[in-house]
Amino acid sequence: MEKEFFHNGLHGKGAHVDTATVFDGLEWRTAGEKPGDCPHSIWELLNHMIYWQDFMLAYIKGETPKSPEHATESWPESGAPANNEEWDAAVSRFLAGLQDAKQEAAKDLMEKGAEGKGRTRAEWLMGITLHNTYHAGQAVMVRRMSGTWPPPSGGDTW
């Protein structure tokens, strides 16, 4: 049951959008736009998601990444990708992290990491799932505001 929960959460089954498809078909220039009064571009959201996904995966794997001193460290300096290659590389990195999380969800969920924080694999995966789905929802809203939602793969509009 728990393994299904994480698989479903990581891939948007049920009430959440599939985080693996949120960025599908989005043109790199559009990823850097902030329509209306949006505080963040999709590029910024994606990179913030990557930062924390990588951070939590490192803990799951027994590493001890340095915690940021301020929240701004988990956001990119640039509000937009420089080119299509940079955009594609970021999306690929995010998707690779999702795949890593899926593989971790197939392991012993009650195992505690070697990092000394006392958190189980399940707790770290819950953090990844909730953080990704929260910001994926924001990315969908920005896409809707820019007229680029749903993606070619489909998606709910309500």
Coordinates of N, CA and C in Angstrom, one line a residue:
M1 N 0.8 -1.2 0.0 CA 0.0 0.0 0.0 C 0.9 1.3 0.0
E2 N 1.9 1.3 0.9 CA 2.7 2.5 1.0 C 3.5 2.8 -0.3
K3 N 4.0 1.7 -0.9 CA 4.8 1.9 -2.1 C 3.9 2.4 -3.2
E4 N 2.6 1.9 -3.3 CA 1.7 2.5 -4.3 C 1.4 3.9 -4.0
F5 N 1.3 4.3 -2.7 CA 1.0 5.7 -2.4 C 2.1 6.6 -2.9
F6 N 3.4 6.2 -2.8 CA 4.5 7.1 -3.3 C 4.5 7.1 -4.8
H7 N 4.3 5.9 -5.4 CA 4.3 5.8 -6.8 C 3.2 6.8 -7.4
N8 N 2.0 6.6 -6.8 CA 0.9 7.5 -7.3 C 1.1 8.9 -7.0
G9 N 1.7 9.3 -5.9 CA 2.0 10.7 -5.6 C 3.1 11.3 -6.5
L10 N 4.1 10.5 -6.8 CA 5.2 10.9 -7.6 C 4.7 11.1 -9.1
H11 N 3.7 10.4 -9.4 CA 3.2 10.4 -10.8 C 1.8 11.0 -11.0
G12 N 1.3 11.7 -10.0 CA 0.1 12.4 -10.1 C -1.2 11.6 -10.3
K13 N -1.3 10.4 -9.7 CA -2.5 9.7 -9.7 C -3.5 10.3 -8.7
G14 N -4.7 10.3 -9.0 CA -5.7 10.9 -8.1 C -5.9 12.4 -8.3
A15 N -5.8 13.1 -7.2 CA -6.1 14.6 -7.2 C -5.0 15.4 -7.8
H16 N -3.8 14.9 -7.9 CA -2.6 15.7 -8.3 C -2.3 15.5 -9.8
V17 N -1.7 16.6 -10.3 CA -1.2 16.5 -11.7 C 0.0 15.7 -11.7
D18 N 0.3 15.0 -12.8 CA 1.5 14.2 -13.0 C 2.7 15.1 -13.1
T19 N 3.5 15.1 -12.1 CA 4.7 16.0 -12.1 C 5.6 15.8 -13.3
A20 N 5.6 14.5 -13.8 CA 6.5 14.2 -14.9 C 6.0 14.8 -16.2
T21 N 4.8 15.3 -16.3 CA 4.2 15.9 -17.5 C 4.0 17.4 -17.5
V22 N 4.2 18.0 -16.3 CA 3.8 19.4 -16.2 C 4.6 20.3 -17.2
F23 N 5.8 19.9 -17.5 CA 6.7 20.7 -18.4 C 6.7 20.3 -19.8
D24 N 5.9 19.2 -20.2 CA 5.8 18.7 -21.5 C 5.3 19.8 -22.5
G25 N 6.0 19.9 -23.6 CA 5.6 20.8 -24.7 C 5.8 22.2 -24.5
L26 N 6.4 22.6 -23.4 CA 6.6 24.0 -23.0 C 7.8 24.6 -23.7
E27 N 7.7 25.6 -24.5 CA 8.8 26.2 -25.2 C 9.7 27.0 -24.2
W28 N 11.0 26.9 -24.4 CA 11.9 27.4 -23.4 C 11.7 28.9 -23.1
R29 N 11.3 29.7 -24.1 CA 11.1 31.1 -23.9 C 9.9 31.4 -23.0
T30 N 8.9 30.6 -23.2 CA 7.7 30.7 -22.3 C 8.0 30.3 -20.9
A31 N 8.9 29.4 -20.7 CA 9.3 28.9 -19.3 C 9.8 30.1 -18.5
G32 N 10.4 31.1 -19.1 CA 10.9 32.2 -18.4 C 10.0 33.4 -18.2
E33 N 8.8 33.3 -18.7 CA 7.8 34.4 -18.6 C 7.1 34.3 -17.2
K34 N 6.6 35.5 -16.8 CA 5.8 35.6 -15.6 C 4.6 36.4 -15.9
P35 N 3.5 35.7 -16.4 CA 2.3 36.3 -16.8 C 1.6 36.9 -15.6
G36 N 0.9 38.0 -15.8 CA 0.2 38.7 -14.8 C 1.1 39.1 -13.7
D37 N 0.8 38.8 -12.5 CA 1.6 39.2 -11.3 C 2.3 38.0 -10.7
C38 N 2.6 37.0 -11.5 CA 3.2 35.7 -11.0 C 4.5 36.1 -10.3
P39 N 4.8 35.6 -9.1 CA 6.1 35.9 -8.5 C 7.2 35.0 -9.0
H40 N 6.9 33.9 -9.7 CA 7.9 33.0 -10.2 C 7.6 32.5 -11.6
S41 N 8.6 32.4 -12.4 CA 8.4 31.8 -13.8 C 8.4 30.3 -13.6
I42 N 8.0 29.6 -14.6 CA 8.1 28.1 -14.6 C 9.5 27.7 -14.5
W43 N 10.4 28.4 -15.1 CA 11.9 28.0 -15.0 C 12.3 28.1 -13.5
E44 N 11.9 29.1 -12.8 CA 12.3 29.2 -11.4 C 11.6 28.1 -10.6
L45 N 10.4 27.8 -10.9 CA 9.7 26.7 -10.1 C 10.4 25.4 -10.4
L46 N 10.7 25.1 -11.7 CA 11.4 23.8 -12.0 C 12.7 23.7 -11.3
N47 N 13.5 24.8 -11.3 CA 14.8 24.7 -10.7 C 14.7 24.6 -9.1
H48 N 13.7 25.2 -8.6 CA 13.5 25.1 -7.1 C 13.1 23.6 -6.8
M49 N 12.2 23.1 -7.6 CA 11.8 21.7 -7.4 C 13.0 20.7 -7.5
I50 N 13.9 21.0 -8.5 CA 15.1 20.2 -8.7 C 16.0 20.3 -7.4
Y51 N 16.2 21.5 -7.0 CA 17.1 21.7 -5.8 C 16.6 20.9 -4.6
W52 N 15.3 20.9 -4.3 CA 14.9 20.2 -3.1 C 14.7 18.7 -3.4
Q53 N 14.4 18.3 -4.6 CA 14.3 16.9 -4.9 C 15.7 16.3 -4.8
D54 N 16.7 16.9 -5.3 CA 18.1 16.4 -5.2 C 18.5 16.4 -3.8
F55 N 18.2 17.4 -3.0 CA 18.6 17.6 -1.6 C 18.0 16.4 -0.8
M56 N 16.7 16.1 -1.0 CA 16.1 15.0 -0.2 C 16.6 13.7 -0.7
L57 N 16.8 13.5 -2.0 CA 17.3 12.2 -2.5 C 18.7 12.0 -1.9
A58 N 19.5 13.0 -1.8 CA 20.8 12.8 -1.2 C 20.7 12.3 0.2
Y59 N 19.8 12.8 1.0 CA 19.6 12.3 2.4 C 19.2 10.8 2.4
I60 N 18.2 10.5 1.4 CA 17.8 9.1 1.3 C 18.9 8.2 1.1
K61 N 19.9 8.7 0.3 CA 21.1 7.8 -0.1 C 22.2 7.9 0.9
G62 N 21.9 8.5 2.1 CA 22.9 8.5 3.1 C 23.9 9.7 3.1
E63 N 23.7 10.6 2.2 CA 24.6 11.8 2.1 C 24.1 12.8 3.0
T64 N 24.9 13.8 3.3 CA 24.5 14.9 4.1 C 24.8 16.3 3.4
P65 N 23.9 16.6 2.5 CA 24.1 17.9 1.8 C 23.9 19.1 2.8
K66 N 24.6 20.2 2.5 CA 24.6 21.4 3.3 C 23.2 22.1 3.1
S67 N 22.6 22.3 4.2 CA 21.3 23.0 4.2 C 21.5 24.5 3.8
P68 N 20.6 25.0 3.0 CA 20.8 26.4 2.7 C 20.6 27.3 3.9
E69 N 21.3 28.4 3.9 CA 21.1 29.4 5.0 C 19.9 30.2 4.9
H70 N 19.5 30.4 3.6 CA 18.3 31.2 3.3 C 17.5 30.6 2.2
A71 N 16.2 30.7 2.1 CA 15.4 30.2 1.1 C 15.8 30.6 -0.3
T72 N 16.4 31.8 -0.4 CA 16.8 32.3 -1.8 C 17.8 31.4 -2.4
E73 N 18.6 30.6 -1.6 CA 19.6 29.7 -2.2 C 19.0 28.6 -3.0
S74 N 17.7 28.3 -2.7 CA 17.0 27.2 -3.4 C 16.3 27.6 -4.7
W75 N 16.5 28.9 -5.0 CA 15.9 29.4 -6.3 C 17.0 29.8 -7.2
P76 N 16.8 29.7 -8.5 CA 17.8 30.0 -9.5 C 18.1 31.6 -9.5
E77 N 19.3 31.9 -9.9 CA 19.6 33.4 -10.0 C 18.9 34.0 -11.2
S78 N 18.7 33.2 -12.3 CA 18.1 33.7 -13.5 C 16.7 33.3 -13.5
G79 N 15.8 34.2 -14.0 CA 14.4 33.9 -14.1 C 14.0 33.1 -15.3
A80 N 14.9 32.9 -16.2 CA 14.6 32.3 -17.5 C 15.8 31.4 -18.0
P81 N 15.6 30.4 -18.7 CA 16.7 29.6 -19.3 C 17.3 30.4 -20.4
A82 N 18.6 30.2 -20.6 CA 19.4 31.0 -21.6 C 19.0 30.5 -23.0
N83 N 18.7 29.2 -23.1 CA 18.4 28.6 -24.4 C 17.6 27.3 -24.3
N84 N 17.3 26.7 -25.4 CA 16.5 25.5 -25.3 C 17.3 24.3 -24.7
E85 N 18.6 24.3 -24.9 CA 19.5 23.2 -24.4 C 19.4 23.3 -22.8
E86 N 19.5 24.5 -22.3 CA 19.5 24.7 -20.8 C 18.1 24.2 -20.3
W87 N 17.0 24.6 -21.0 CA 15.7 24.1 -20.6 C 15.6 22.6 -20.6
D88 N 16.0 22.0 -21.7 CA 15.9 20.6 -21.8 C 16.7 19.8 -20.8
A89 N 17.9 20.4 -20.5 CA 18.7 19.7 -19.5 C 18.1 19.8 -18.1
A90 N 17.4 20.9 -17.8 CA 16.8 21.0 -16.5 C 15.6 20.1 -16.4
V91 N 14.8 20.0 -17.4 CA 13.6 19.1 -17.4 C 14.2 17.6 -17.3
S92 N 15.2 17.3 -18.0 CA 15.8 15.9 -17.9 C 16.3 15.6 -16.5
R93 N 16.9 16.6 -15.9 CA 17.4 16.4 -14.5 C 16.3 16.2 -13.6
F94 N 15.2 16.9 -13.7 CA 14.0 16.8 -12.9 C 13.4 15.4 -13.0
L95 N 13.3 14.9 -14.3 CA 12.7 13.6 -14.6 C 13.6 12.5 -14.1
A96 N 14.9 12.7 -14.2 CA 15.8 11.7 -13.6 C 15.7 11.6 -12.1
G97 N 15.5 12.7 -11.4 CA 15.3 12.7 -10.0 C 14.0 12.0 -9.6
L98 N 12.9 12.2 -10.4 CA 11.7 11.5 -10.2 C 11.9 10.0 -10.3
Q99 N 12.7 9.6 -11.3 CA 13.0 8.1 -11.5 C 13.7 7.6 -10.3
D100 N 14.7 8.4 -9.8 CA 15.4 8.0 -8.6 C 14.5 7.8 -7.4
A101 N 13.6 8.7 -7.2 CA 12.6 8.7 -6.1 C 11.7 7.4 -6.3
K102 N 11.3 7.1 -7.5 CA 10.5 5.9 -7.7 C 11.2 4.7 -7.3
Q103 N 12.5 4.6 -7.7 CA 13.3 3.5 -7.3 C 13.5 3.4 -5.8
E104 N 13.6 4.5 -5.1 CA 13.8 4.5 -3.7 C 12.5 4.1 -3.0
A105 N 11.3 4.4 -3.6 CA 10.0 4.0 -3.1 C 9.8 2.5 -3.1
A106 N 10.6 1.8 -3.9 CA 10.5 0.3 -4.0 C 11.3 -0.4 -2.9
K107 N 12.1 0.4 -2.2 CA 12.9 -0.2 -1.1 C 12.2 -0.1 0.2
D108 N 12.9 -0.6 1.3 CA 12.3 -0.5 2.6 C 12.0 0.9 3.0
L109 N 10.7 1.2 3.2 CA 10.3 2.6 3.4 C 10.6 3.0 4.9
M110 N 10.7 2.0 5.8 CA 11.0 2.3 7.2 C 12.5 2.5 7.5
E111 N 13.3 2.2 6.5 CA 14.7 2.3 6.8 C 15.1 3.8 7.0
K112 N 15.9 4.0 8.0 CA 16.4 5.4 8.3 C 17.7 5.6 7.6
G113 N 17.8 6.9 7.1 CA 19.1 7.2 6.4 C 20.2 7.3 7.4
A114 N 21.4 7.3 6.8 CA 22.6 7.4 7.6 C 23.0 8.8 8.0
E115 N 22.1 9.8 7.7 CA 22.5 11.2 7.9 C 22.3 11.6 9.4
G116 N 21.7 10.8 10.2 CA 21.6 11.2 11.6 C 20.4 12.0 11.9
K117 N 19.5 12.3 11.0 CA 18.3 13.1 11.2 C 17.2 12.2 11.7
G118 N 17.3 10.9 11.7 CA 16.3 10.0 12.2 C 15.1 9.9 11.3
R119 N 15.1 10.4 10.1 CA 14.0 10.3 9.2 C 14.1 9.0 8.4
T120 N 12.9 8.4 8.1 CA 12.8 7.2 7.3 C 12.8 7.6 5.8
R121 N 13.0 6.6 5.0 CA 12.9 6.8 3.6 C 11.5 7.3 3.2
A122 N 10.5 6.7 3.9 CA 9.1 7.2 3.6 C 8.9 8.7 3.9
E123 N 9.5 9.2 5.0 CA 9.4 10.6 5.4 C 10.1 11.5 4.3
W124 N 11.2 11.1 3.8 CA 11.9 11.8 2.8 C 11.1 11.8 1.5
L125 N 10.6 10.6 1.1 CA 9.8 10.5 -0.1 C 8.5 11.3 0.0
M126 N 7.9 11.4 1.2 CA 6.7 12.2 1.4 C 7.1 13.7 1.2
G127 N 8.2 14.1 1.6 CA 8.7 15.5 1.4 C 8.8 15.8 -0.1
I128 N 9.4 14.9 -0.8 CA 9.6 15.0 -2.3 C 8.2 15.1 -2.9
T129 N 7.4 14.2 -2.6 CA 6.0 14.1 -3.2 C 5.2 15.4 -3.0
L130 N 5.2 15.8 -1.7 CA 4.4 17.0 -1.4 C 5.0 18.3 -2.0
H131 N 6.3 18.4 -1.9 CA 6.9 19.6 -2.4 C 6.7 19.7 -4.0
N132 N 6.9 18.5 -4.6 CA 6.8 18.5 -6.1 C 5.3 18.8 -6.5
T133 N 4.4 18.2 -5.8 CA 3.0 18.4 -6.3 C 2.5 19.8 -6.0
Y134 N 3.0 20.4 -4.9 CA 2.7 21.8 -4.6 C 3.1 22.7 -5.7
H135 N 4.4 22.6 -6.0 CA 5.0 23.5 -7.1 C 4.5 23.1 -8.5
A136 N 4.2 21.9 -8.7 CA 3.6 21.5 -10.0 C 2.3 22.2 -10.2
G137 N 1.5 22.3 -9.2 CA 0.2 23.0 -9.2 C 0.5 24.5 -9.6
Q138 N 1.5 25.1 -9.0 CA 1.8 26.5 -9.3 C 2.2 26.6 -10.8
A139 N 3.0 25.6 -11.3 CA 3.5 25.6 -12.7 C 2.3 25.5 -13.6
V140 N 1.3 24.7 -13.3 CA 0.1 24.6 -14.1 C -0.7 25.9 -14.1
M141 N -0.8 26.6 -13.0 CA -1.4 27.9 -13.0 C -0.7 28.9 -13.9
V142 N 0.6 28.9 -13.8 CA 1.3 29.8 -14.7 C 1.1 29.5 -16.1
R143 N 1.1 28.2 -16.4 CA 0.9 27.7 -17.8 C -0.5 28.1 -18.3
R144 N -1.5 28.0 -17.4 CA -2.9 28.4 -17.8 C -2.9 29.9 -18.0
M145 N -2.2 30.6 -17.2 CA -2.2 32.1 -17.4 C -1.5 32.5 -18.7
S146 N -0.6 31.7 -19.2 CA 0.1 32.0 -20.4 C -0.5 31.3 -21.6
G147 N -1.6 30.5 -21.4 CA -2.3 29.9 -22.5 C -1.6 28.6 -23.0
T148 N -0.7 28.0 -22.2 CA 0.0 26.8 -22.6 C -0.4 25.6 -21.9
W149 N -1.5 25.6 -21.2 CA -2.0 24.4 -20.5 C -3.4 24.0 -21.1
P150 N -3.7 22.8 -21.4 CA -2.9 21.6 -21.0 C -1.7 21.3 -22.0
P151 N -0.8 20.5 -21.6 CA 0.3 20.1 -22.4 C -0.2 19.2 -23.5
P152 N 0.7 18.9 -24.5 CA 0.3 17.9 -25.6 C -0.2 16.6 -25.1
S153 N 0.4 16.2 -23.9 CA 0.1 14.8 -23.3 C -1.3 14.9 -22.6
G154 N -1.9 16.1 -22.5 CA -3.2 16.2 -21.9 C -3.1 16.6 -20.4
G155 N -4.2 17.0 -19.9 CA -4.3 17.4 -18.5 C -5.6 18.1 -18.2
D156 N -6.0 18.0 -17.0 CA -7.3 18.6 -16.6 C -7.2 20.1 -16.6
T157 N -8.3 20.8 -16.9 CA -8.3 22.2 -17.0 C -9.2 22.8 -15.9
W158 N -9.8 22.0 -15.0 CA -10.6 22.5 -14.0 C -9.9 22.5 -12.8

